[in-house]
PDB file of C-alpha atoms and ligand atoms in Angstrom:
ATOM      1  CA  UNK A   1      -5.407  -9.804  29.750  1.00 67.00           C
ATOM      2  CA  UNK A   2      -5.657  -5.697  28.803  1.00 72.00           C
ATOM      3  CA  UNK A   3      -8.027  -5.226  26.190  1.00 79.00           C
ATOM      4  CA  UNK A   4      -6.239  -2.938  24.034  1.00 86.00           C
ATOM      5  CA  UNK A   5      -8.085   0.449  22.251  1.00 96.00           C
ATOM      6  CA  UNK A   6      -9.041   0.018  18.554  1.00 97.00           C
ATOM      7  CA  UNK A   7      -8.401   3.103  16.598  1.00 97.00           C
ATOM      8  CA  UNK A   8      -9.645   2.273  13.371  1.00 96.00           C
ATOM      9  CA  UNK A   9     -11.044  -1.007  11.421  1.00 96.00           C
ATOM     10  CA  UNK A  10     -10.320  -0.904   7.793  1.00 94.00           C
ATOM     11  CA  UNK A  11     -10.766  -3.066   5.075  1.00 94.00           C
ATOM     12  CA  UNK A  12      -7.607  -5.244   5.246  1.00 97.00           C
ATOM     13  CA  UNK A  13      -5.965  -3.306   8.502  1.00 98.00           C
ATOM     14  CA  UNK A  14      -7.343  -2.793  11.977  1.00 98.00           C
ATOM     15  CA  UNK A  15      -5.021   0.264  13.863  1.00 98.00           C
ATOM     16  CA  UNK A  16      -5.078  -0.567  17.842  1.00 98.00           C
ATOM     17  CA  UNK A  17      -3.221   2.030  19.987  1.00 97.00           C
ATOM     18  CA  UNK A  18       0.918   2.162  20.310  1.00 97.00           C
ATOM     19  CA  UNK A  19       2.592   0.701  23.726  1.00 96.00           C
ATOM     20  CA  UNK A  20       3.964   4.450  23.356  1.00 96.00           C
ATOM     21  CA  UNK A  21       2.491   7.770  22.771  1.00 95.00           C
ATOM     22  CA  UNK A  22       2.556   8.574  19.043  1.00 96.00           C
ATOM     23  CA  UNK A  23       2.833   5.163  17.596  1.00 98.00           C
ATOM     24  CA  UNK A  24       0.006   2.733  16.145  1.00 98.00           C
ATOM     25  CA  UNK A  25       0.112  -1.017  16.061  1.00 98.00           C
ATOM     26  CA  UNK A  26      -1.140  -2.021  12.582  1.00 98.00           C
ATOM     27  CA  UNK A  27      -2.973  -5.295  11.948  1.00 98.00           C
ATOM     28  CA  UNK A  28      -2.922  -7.225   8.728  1.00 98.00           C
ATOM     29  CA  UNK A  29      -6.258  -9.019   8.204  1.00 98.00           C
ATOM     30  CA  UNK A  30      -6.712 -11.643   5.853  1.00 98.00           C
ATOM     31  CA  UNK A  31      -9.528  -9.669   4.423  1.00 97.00           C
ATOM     32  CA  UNK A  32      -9.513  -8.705   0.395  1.00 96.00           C
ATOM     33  CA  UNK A  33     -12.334  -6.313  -0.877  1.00 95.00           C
ATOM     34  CA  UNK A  34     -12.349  -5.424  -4.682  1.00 94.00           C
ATOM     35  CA  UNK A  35     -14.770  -2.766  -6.473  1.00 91.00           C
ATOM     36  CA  UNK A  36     -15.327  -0.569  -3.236  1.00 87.00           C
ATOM     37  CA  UNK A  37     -16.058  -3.703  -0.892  1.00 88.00           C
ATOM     38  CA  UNK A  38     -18.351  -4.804  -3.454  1.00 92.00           C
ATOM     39  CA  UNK A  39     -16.401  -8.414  -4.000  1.00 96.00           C
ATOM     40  CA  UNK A  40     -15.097  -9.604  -0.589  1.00 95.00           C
ATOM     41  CA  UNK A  41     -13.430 -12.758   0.749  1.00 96.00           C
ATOM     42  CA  UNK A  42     -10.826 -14.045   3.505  1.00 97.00           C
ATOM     43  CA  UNK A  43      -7.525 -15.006   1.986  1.00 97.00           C
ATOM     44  CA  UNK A  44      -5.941 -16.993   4.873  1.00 96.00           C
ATOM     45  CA  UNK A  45      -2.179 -15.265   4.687  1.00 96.00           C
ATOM     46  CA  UNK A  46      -2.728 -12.606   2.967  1.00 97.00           C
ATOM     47  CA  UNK A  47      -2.291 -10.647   6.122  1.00 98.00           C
ATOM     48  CA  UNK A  48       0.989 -12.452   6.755  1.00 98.00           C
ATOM     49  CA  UNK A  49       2.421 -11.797   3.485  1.00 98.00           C
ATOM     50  CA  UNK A  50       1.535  -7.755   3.316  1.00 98.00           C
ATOM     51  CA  UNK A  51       2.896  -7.444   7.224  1.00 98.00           C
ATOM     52  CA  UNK A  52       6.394  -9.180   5.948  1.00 98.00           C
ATOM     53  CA  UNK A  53       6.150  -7.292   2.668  1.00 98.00           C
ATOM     54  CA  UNK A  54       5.225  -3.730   3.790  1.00 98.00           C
ATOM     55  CA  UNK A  55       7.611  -4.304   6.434  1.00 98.00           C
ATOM     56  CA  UNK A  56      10.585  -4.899   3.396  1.00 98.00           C
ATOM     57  CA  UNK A  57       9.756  -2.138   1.364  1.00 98.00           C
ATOM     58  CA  UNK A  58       9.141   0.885   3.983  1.00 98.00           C
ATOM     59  CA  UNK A  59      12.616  -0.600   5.499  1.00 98.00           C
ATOM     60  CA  UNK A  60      13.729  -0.442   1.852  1.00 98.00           C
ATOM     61  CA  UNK A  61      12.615   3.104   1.800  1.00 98.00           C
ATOM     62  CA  UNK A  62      14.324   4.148   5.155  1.00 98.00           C
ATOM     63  CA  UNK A  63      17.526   2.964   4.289  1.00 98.00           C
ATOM     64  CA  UNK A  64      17.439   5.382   1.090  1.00 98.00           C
ATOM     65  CA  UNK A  65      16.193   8.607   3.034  1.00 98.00           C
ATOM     66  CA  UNK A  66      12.465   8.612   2.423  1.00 98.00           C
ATOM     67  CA  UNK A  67      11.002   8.954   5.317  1.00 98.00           C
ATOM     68  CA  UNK A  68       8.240   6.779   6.128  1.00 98.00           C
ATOM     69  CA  UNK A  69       6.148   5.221   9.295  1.00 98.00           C
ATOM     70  CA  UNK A  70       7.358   2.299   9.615  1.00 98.00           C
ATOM     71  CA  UNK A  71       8.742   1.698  13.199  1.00 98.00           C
ATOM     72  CA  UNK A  72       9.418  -2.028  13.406  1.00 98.00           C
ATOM     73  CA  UNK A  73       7.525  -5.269  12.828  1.00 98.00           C
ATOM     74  CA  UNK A  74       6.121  -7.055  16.218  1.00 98.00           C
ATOM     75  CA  UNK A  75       4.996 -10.708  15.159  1.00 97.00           C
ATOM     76  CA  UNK A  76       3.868 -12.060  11.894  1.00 97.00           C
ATOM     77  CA  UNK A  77       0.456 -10.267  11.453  1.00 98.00           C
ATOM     78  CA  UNK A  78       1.338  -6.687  13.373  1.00 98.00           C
ATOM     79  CA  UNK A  79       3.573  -3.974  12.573  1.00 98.00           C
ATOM     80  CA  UNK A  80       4.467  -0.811  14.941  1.00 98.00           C
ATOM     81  CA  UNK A  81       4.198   2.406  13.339  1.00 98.00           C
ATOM     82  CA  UNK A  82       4.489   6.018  13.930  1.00 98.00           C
ATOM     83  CA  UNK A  83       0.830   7.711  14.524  1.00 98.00           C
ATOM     84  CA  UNK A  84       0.062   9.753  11.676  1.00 98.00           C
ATOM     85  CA  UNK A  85      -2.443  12.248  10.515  1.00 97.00           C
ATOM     86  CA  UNK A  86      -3.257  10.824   7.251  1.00 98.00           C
ATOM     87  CA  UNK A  87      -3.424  13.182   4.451  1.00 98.00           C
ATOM     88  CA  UNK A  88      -7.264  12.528   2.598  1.00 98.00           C
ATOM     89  CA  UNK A  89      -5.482  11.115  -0.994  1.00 98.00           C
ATOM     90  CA  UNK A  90      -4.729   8.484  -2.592  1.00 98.00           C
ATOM     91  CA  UNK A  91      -1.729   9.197  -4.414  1.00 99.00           C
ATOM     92  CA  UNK A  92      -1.199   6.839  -7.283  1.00 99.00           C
ATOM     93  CA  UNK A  93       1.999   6.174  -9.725  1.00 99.00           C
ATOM     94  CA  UNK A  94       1.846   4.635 -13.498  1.00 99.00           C
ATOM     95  CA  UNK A  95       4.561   3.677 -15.397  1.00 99.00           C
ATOM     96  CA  UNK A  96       2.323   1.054 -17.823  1.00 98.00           C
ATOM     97  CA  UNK A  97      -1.695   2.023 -17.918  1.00 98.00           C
ATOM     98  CA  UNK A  98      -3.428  -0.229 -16.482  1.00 98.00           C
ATOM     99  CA  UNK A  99      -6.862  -0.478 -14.538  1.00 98.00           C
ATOM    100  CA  UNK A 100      -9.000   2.768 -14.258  1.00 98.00           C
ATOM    101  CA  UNK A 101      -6.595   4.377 -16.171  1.00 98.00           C
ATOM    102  CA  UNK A 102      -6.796   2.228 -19.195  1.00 98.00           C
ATOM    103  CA  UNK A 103     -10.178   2.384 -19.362  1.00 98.00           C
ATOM    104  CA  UNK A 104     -10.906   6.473 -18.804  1.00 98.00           C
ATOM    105  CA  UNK A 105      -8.484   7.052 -21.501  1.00 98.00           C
ATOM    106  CA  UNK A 106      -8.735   4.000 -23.807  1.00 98.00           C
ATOM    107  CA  UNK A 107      -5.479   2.968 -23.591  1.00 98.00           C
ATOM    108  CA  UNK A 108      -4.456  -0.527 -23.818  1.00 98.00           C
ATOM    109  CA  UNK A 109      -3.672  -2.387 -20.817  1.00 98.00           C
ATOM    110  CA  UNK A 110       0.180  -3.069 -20.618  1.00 98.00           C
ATOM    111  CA  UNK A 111       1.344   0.169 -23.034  1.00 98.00           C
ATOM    112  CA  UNK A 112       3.874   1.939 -21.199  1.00 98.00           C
ATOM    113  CA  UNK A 113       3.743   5.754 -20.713  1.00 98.00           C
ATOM    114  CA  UNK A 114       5.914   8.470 -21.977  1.00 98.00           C
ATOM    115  CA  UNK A 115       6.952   9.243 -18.113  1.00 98.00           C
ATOM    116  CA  UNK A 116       5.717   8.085 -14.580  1.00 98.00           C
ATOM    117  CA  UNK A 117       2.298   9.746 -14.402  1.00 98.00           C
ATOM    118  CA  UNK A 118       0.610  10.808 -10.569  1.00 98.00           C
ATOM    119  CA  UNK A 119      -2.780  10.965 -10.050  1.00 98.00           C
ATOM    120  CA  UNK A 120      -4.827  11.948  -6.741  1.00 98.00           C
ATOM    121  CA  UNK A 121      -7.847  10.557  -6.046  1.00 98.00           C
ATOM    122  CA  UNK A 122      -9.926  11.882  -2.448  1.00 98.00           C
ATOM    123  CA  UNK A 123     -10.343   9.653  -0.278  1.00 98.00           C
ATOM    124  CA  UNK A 124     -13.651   9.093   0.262  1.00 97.00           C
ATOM    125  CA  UNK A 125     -15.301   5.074   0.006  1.00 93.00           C
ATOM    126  CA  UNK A 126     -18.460   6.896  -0.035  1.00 95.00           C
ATOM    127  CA  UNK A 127     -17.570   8.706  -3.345  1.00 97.00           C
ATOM    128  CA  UNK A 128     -15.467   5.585  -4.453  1.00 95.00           C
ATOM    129  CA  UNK A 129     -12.040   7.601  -4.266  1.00 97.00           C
ATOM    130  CA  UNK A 130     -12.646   9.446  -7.245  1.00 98.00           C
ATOM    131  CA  UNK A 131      -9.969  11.248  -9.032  1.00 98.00           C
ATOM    132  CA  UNK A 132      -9.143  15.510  -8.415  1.00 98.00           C
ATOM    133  CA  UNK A 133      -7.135  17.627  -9.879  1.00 98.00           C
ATOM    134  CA  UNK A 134      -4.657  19.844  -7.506  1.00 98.00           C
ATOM    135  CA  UNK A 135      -7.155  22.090  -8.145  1.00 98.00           C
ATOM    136  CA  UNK A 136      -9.451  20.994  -6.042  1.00 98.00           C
ATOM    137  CA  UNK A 137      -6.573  19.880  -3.614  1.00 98.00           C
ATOM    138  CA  UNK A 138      -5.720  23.225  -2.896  1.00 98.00           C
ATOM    139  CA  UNK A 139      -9.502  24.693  -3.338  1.00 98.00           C
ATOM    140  CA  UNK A 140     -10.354  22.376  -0.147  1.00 98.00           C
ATOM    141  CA  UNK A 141      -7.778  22.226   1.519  1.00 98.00           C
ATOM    142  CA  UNK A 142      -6.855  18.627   1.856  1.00 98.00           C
ATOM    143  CA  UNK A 143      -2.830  19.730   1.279  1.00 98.00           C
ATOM    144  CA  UNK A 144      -0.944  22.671   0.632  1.00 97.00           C
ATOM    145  CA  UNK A 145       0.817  23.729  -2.603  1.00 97.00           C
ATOM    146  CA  UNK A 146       3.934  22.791  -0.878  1.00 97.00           C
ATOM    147  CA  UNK A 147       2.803  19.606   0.745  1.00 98.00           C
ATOM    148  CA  UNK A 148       1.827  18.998  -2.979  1.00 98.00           C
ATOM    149  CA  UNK A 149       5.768  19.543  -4.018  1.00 98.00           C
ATOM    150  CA  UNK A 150       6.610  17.247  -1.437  1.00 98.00           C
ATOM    151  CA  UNK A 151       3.794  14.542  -2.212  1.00 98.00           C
ATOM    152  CA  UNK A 152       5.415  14.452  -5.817  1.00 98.00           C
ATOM    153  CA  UNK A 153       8.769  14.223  -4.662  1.00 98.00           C
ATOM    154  CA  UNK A 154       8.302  11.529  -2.144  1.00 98.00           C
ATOM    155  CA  UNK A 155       5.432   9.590  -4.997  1.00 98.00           C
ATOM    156  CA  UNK A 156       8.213   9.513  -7.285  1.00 98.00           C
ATOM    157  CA  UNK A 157      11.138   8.702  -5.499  1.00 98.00           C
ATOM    158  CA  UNK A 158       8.746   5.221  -4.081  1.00 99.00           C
ATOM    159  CA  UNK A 159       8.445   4.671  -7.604  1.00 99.00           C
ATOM    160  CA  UNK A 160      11.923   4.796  -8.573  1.00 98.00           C
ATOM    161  CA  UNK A 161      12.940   2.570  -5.663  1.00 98.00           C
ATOM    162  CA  UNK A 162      10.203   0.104  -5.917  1.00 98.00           C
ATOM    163  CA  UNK A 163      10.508  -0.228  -9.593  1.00 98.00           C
ATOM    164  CA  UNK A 164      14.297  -0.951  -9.537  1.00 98.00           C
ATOM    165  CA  UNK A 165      13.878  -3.631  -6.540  1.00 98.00           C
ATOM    166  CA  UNK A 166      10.670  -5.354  -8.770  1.00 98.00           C
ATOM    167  CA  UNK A 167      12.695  -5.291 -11.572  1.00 98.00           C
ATOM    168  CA  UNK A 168      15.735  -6.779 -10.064  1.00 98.00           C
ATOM    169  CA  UNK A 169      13.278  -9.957  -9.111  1.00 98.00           C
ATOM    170  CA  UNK A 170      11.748 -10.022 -12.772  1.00 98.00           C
ATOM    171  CA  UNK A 171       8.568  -8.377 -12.124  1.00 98.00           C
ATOM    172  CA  UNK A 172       7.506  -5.081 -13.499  1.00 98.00           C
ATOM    173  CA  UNK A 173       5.730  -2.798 -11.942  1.00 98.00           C
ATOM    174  CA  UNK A 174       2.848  -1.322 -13.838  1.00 98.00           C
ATOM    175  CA  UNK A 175       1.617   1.190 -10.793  1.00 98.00           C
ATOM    176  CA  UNK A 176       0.884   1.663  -7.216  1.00 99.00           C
ATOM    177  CA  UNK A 177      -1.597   3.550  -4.643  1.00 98.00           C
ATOM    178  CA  UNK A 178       0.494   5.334  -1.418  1.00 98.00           C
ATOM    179  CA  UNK A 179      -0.698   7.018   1.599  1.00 98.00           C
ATOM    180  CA  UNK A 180       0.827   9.911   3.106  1.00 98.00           C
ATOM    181  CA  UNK A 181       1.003  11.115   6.836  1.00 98.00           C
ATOM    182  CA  UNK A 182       1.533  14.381   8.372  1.00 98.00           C
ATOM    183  CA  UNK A 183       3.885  14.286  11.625  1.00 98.00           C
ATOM    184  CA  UNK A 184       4.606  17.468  13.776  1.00 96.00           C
ATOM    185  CA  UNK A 185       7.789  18.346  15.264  1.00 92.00           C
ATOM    186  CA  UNK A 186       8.027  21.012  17.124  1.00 92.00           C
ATOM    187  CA  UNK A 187       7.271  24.131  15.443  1.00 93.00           C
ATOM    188  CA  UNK A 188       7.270  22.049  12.169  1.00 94.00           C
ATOM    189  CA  UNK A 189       5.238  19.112  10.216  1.00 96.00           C
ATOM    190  CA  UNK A 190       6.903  16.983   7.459  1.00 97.00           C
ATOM    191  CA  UNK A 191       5.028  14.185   5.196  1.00 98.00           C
ATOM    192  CA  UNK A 192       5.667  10.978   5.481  1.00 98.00           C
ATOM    193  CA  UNK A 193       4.696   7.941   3.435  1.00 98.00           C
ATOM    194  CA  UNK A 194       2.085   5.574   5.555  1.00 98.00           C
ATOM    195  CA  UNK A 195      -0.190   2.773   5.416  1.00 98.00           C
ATOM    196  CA  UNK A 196       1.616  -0.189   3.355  1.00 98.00           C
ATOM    197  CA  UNK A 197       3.095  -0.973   0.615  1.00 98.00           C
ATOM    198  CA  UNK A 198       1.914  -4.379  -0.461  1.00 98.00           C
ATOM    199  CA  UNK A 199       0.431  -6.190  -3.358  1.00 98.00           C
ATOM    200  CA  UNK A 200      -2.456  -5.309  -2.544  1.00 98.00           C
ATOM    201  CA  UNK A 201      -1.853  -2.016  -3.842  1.00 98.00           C
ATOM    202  CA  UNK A 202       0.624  -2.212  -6.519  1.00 98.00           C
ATOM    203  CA  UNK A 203       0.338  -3.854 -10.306  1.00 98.00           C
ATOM    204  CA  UNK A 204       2.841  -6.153 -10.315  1.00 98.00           C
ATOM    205  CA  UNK A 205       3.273  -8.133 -13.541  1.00 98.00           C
ATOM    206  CA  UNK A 206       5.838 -11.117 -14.071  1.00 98.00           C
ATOM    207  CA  UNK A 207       8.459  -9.395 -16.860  1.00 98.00           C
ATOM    208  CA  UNK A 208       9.045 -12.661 -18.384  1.00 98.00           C
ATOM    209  CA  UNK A 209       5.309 -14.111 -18.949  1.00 98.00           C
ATOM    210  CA  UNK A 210       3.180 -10.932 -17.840  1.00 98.00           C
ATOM    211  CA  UNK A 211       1.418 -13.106 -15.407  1.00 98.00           C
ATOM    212  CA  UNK A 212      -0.149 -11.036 -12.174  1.00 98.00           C
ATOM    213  CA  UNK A 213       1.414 -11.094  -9.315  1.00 98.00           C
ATOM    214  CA  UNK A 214      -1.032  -8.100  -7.586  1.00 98.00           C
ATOM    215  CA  UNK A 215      -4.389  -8.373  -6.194  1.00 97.00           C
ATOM    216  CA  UNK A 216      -5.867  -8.247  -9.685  1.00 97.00           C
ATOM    217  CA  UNK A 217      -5.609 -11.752  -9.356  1.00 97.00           C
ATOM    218  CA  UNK A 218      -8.658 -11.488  -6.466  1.00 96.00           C
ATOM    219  CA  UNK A 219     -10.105  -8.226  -8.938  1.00 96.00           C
ATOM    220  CA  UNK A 220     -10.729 -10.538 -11.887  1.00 96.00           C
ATOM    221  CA  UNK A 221     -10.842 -14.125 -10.316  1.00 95.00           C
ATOM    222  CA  UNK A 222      -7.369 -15.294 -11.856  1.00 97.00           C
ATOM    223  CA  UNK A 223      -6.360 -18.424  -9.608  1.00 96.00           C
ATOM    224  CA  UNK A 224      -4.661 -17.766  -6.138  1.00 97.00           C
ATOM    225  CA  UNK A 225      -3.891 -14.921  -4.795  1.00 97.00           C
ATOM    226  CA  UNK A 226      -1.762 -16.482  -1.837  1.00 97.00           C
ATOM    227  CA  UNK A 227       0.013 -18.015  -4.515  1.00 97.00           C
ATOM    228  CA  UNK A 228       1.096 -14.964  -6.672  1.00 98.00           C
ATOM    229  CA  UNK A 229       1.788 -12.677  -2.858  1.00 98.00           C
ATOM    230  CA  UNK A 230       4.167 -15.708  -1.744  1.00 98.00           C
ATOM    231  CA  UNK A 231       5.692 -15.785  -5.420  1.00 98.00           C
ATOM    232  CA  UNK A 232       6.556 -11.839  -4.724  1.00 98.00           C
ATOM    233  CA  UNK A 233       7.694 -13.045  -1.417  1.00 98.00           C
ATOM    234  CA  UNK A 234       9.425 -15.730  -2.100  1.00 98.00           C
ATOM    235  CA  UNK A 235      11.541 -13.593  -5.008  1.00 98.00           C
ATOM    236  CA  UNK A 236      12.126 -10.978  -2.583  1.00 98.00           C
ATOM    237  CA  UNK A 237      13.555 -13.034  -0.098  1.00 97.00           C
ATOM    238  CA  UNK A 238      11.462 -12.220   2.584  1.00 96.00           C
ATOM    239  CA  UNK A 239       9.062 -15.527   2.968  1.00 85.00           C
ATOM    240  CA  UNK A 240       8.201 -16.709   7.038  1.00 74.00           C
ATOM    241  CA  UNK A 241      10.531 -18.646   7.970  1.00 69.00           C
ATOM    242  CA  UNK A 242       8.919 -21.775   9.445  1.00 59.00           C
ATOM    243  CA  UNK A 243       7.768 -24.272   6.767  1.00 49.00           C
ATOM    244  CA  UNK A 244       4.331 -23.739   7.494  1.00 51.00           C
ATOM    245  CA  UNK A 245       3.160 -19.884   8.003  1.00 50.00           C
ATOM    246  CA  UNK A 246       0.027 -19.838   7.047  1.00 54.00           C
ATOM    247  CA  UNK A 247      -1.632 -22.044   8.887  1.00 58.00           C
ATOM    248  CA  UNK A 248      -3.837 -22.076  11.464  1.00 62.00           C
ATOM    249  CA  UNK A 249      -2.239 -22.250  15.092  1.00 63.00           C
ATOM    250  CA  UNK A 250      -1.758 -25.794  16.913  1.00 62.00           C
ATOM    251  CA  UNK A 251      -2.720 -26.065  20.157  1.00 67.00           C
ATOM    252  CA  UNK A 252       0.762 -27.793  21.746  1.00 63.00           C
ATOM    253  CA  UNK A 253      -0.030 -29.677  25.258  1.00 57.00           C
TER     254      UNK A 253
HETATM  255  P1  LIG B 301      -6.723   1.862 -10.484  1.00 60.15           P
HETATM  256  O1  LIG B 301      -6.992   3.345 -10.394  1.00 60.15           O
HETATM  257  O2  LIG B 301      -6.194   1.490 -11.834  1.00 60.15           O
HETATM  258  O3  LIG B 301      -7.862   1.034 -10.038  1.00 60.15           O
HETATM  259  O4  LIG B 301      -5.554   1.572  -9.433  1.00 60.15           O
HETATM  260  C1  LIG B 301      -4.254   2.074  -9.605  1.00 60.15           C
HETATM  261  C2  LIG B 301      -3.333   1.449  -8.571  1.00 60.15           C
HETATM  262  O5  LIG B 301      -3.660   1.926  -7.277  1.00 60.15           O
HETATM  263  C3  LIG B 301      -3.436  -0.071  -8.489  1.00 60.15           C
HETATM  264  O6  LIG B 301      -2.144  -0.593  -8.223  1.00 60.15           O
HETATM  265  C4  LIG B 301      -4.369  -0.335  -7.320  1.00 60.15           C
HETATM  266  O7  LIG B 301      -4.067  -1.539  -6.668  1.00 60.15           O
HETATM  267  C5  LIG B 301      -4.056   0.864  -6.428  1.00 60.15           C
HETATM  268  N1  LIG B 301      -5.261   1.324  -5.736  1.00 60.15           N
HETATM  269  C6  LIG B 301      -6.174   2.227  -6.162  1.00 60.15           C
HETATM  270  N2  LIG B 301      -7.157   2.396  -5.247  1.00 60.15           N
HETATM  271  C7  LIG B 301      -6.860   1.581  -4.231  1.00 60.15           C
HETATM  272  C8  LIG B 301      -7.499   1.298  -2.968  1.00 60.15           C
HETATM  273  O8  LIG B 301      -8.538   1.869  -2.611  1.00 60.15           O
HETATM  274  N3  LIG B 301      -6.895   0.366  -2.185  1.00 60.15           N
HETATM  275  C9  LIG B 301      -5.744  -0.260  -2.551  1.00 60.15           C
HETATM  276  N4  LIG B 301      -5.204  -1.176  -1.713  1.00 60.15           N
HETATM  277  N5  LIG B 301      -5.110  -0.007  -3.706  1.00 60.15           N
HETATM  278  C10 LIG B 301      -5.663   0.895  -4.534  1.00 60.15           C
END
């Protein structure tokens, strides 16, 4: 068997190389980190869950013109994508404040905003992602003025989508981290949005009850998180199909 090249090892992804120039196959582990890989653990299915769910909303996202990576899903844990150059931010939507936000500017958790509200953080694990202004964006380099047009335009328009297709399942979503890639064509590069889309980086809150759905549930130990990712699964429609997914494989002789 052909060992194949790793790229990159992240937290909850590992990127091996494409069967094709320019694409990446992307790995969903079943690890969750919380507080800058302070808090970690092995969710078994977690992986499973964010491949089918990431999967669901970039396809979303095609369908309704914004571009993204995805290329198409390959089994139940990988994911083929187009290669990327990943822009170094963390670009992050709020409808409701919530998390870091709530505490900085001593809001209460849950209050929604006047408007959707981006922030940018740099990308740095080191630094613990902290938060910039475009300011320093520009200052540094890490994107363009117009990339920065075009990061807002594409931040918003997940937003819109995603928040319509939560709501339409009952669950409201309070915010969301997205990655964006820079592709080359030719003489030109457009932005694309990359990584996943998952509950692993959203807020998701039940509209009903308020009860999390997101990995908050891991964040501040609130029961099961494979039970609140195959509740957004399951409400989405897009749950494995074989009555048991999760499990470990069995050896058939
Ligand atoms: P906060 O800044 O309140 O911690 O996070 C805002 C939103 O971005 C939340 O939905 C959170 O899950 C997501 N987010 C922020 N940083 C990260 C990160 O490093 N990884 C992931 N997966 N999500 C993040």
């Amino acid at each position: 068997m052909a060992r194949r090249k790793k790229i990159y090892e992240g937290k909850a992804k590992t990127l091996y190389e494409g069967p094709e120039p320019g694409t990446i196959v992307q790995y969903f582990k079943d690890d969750a980190t919380a507080f800058n890989a302070e808090k970690k653990a092995v969710i078994e299915g977690k992986g499973v869950l964010n491949n089918l769910l990431s999967e669901y909303f970039m396809l979303g996202l095609t369908n309704i013109g914004v571009p993204n990576h995805f290329l198409k899903r390959l089994n139940m844990r990988e994911q083929l994508v187009r290669s990327c150059e990943i822009v170094p931010l963390e670009v992050i939507v709020r409808n409701y404040a919530a998390g870091s936000m709530a505490k900085r500017l001593g809001i209460e958790e849950g209050t929604q905003l006047p408007r959707p509200i981006v922030e940018y953080c740099y990308k740095d694990d080191k630094l613990g992602d902290p938060l910039v202004t475009e300011e320093h964006i520009a200052a540094f380099g890490w994107a363009s003025p117009q990339d920065m047009d075009d990061i807002l335009s594409l931040a918003l328009r997940v937003n819109d989508f995603l928040s319509g297709v939560m709501y339409g399942v009952g669950i409201k979503l309070v915010d969301f981290k997205i990655e964006i890639g820079r592709v080359y064509e030719g003489d030109f590069q457009r932005l694309i949005v990359a990584d996943e889309i998952s509950p692993d980086s959203c807020r998701l809150w039940d509209i009903e009850t308020g009860q999390k759905l997101d990995k908050d549930v891991f964040r501040r130990d609130l029961g099961s998180l494979t039970d609140a990712y195959t509740e957004v699964a399951k409400r989405l429609g897009v749950m494995p199909k074989t009555s048991a997914p999760m499990g470990k494989p069995t050896l058939i002789n």
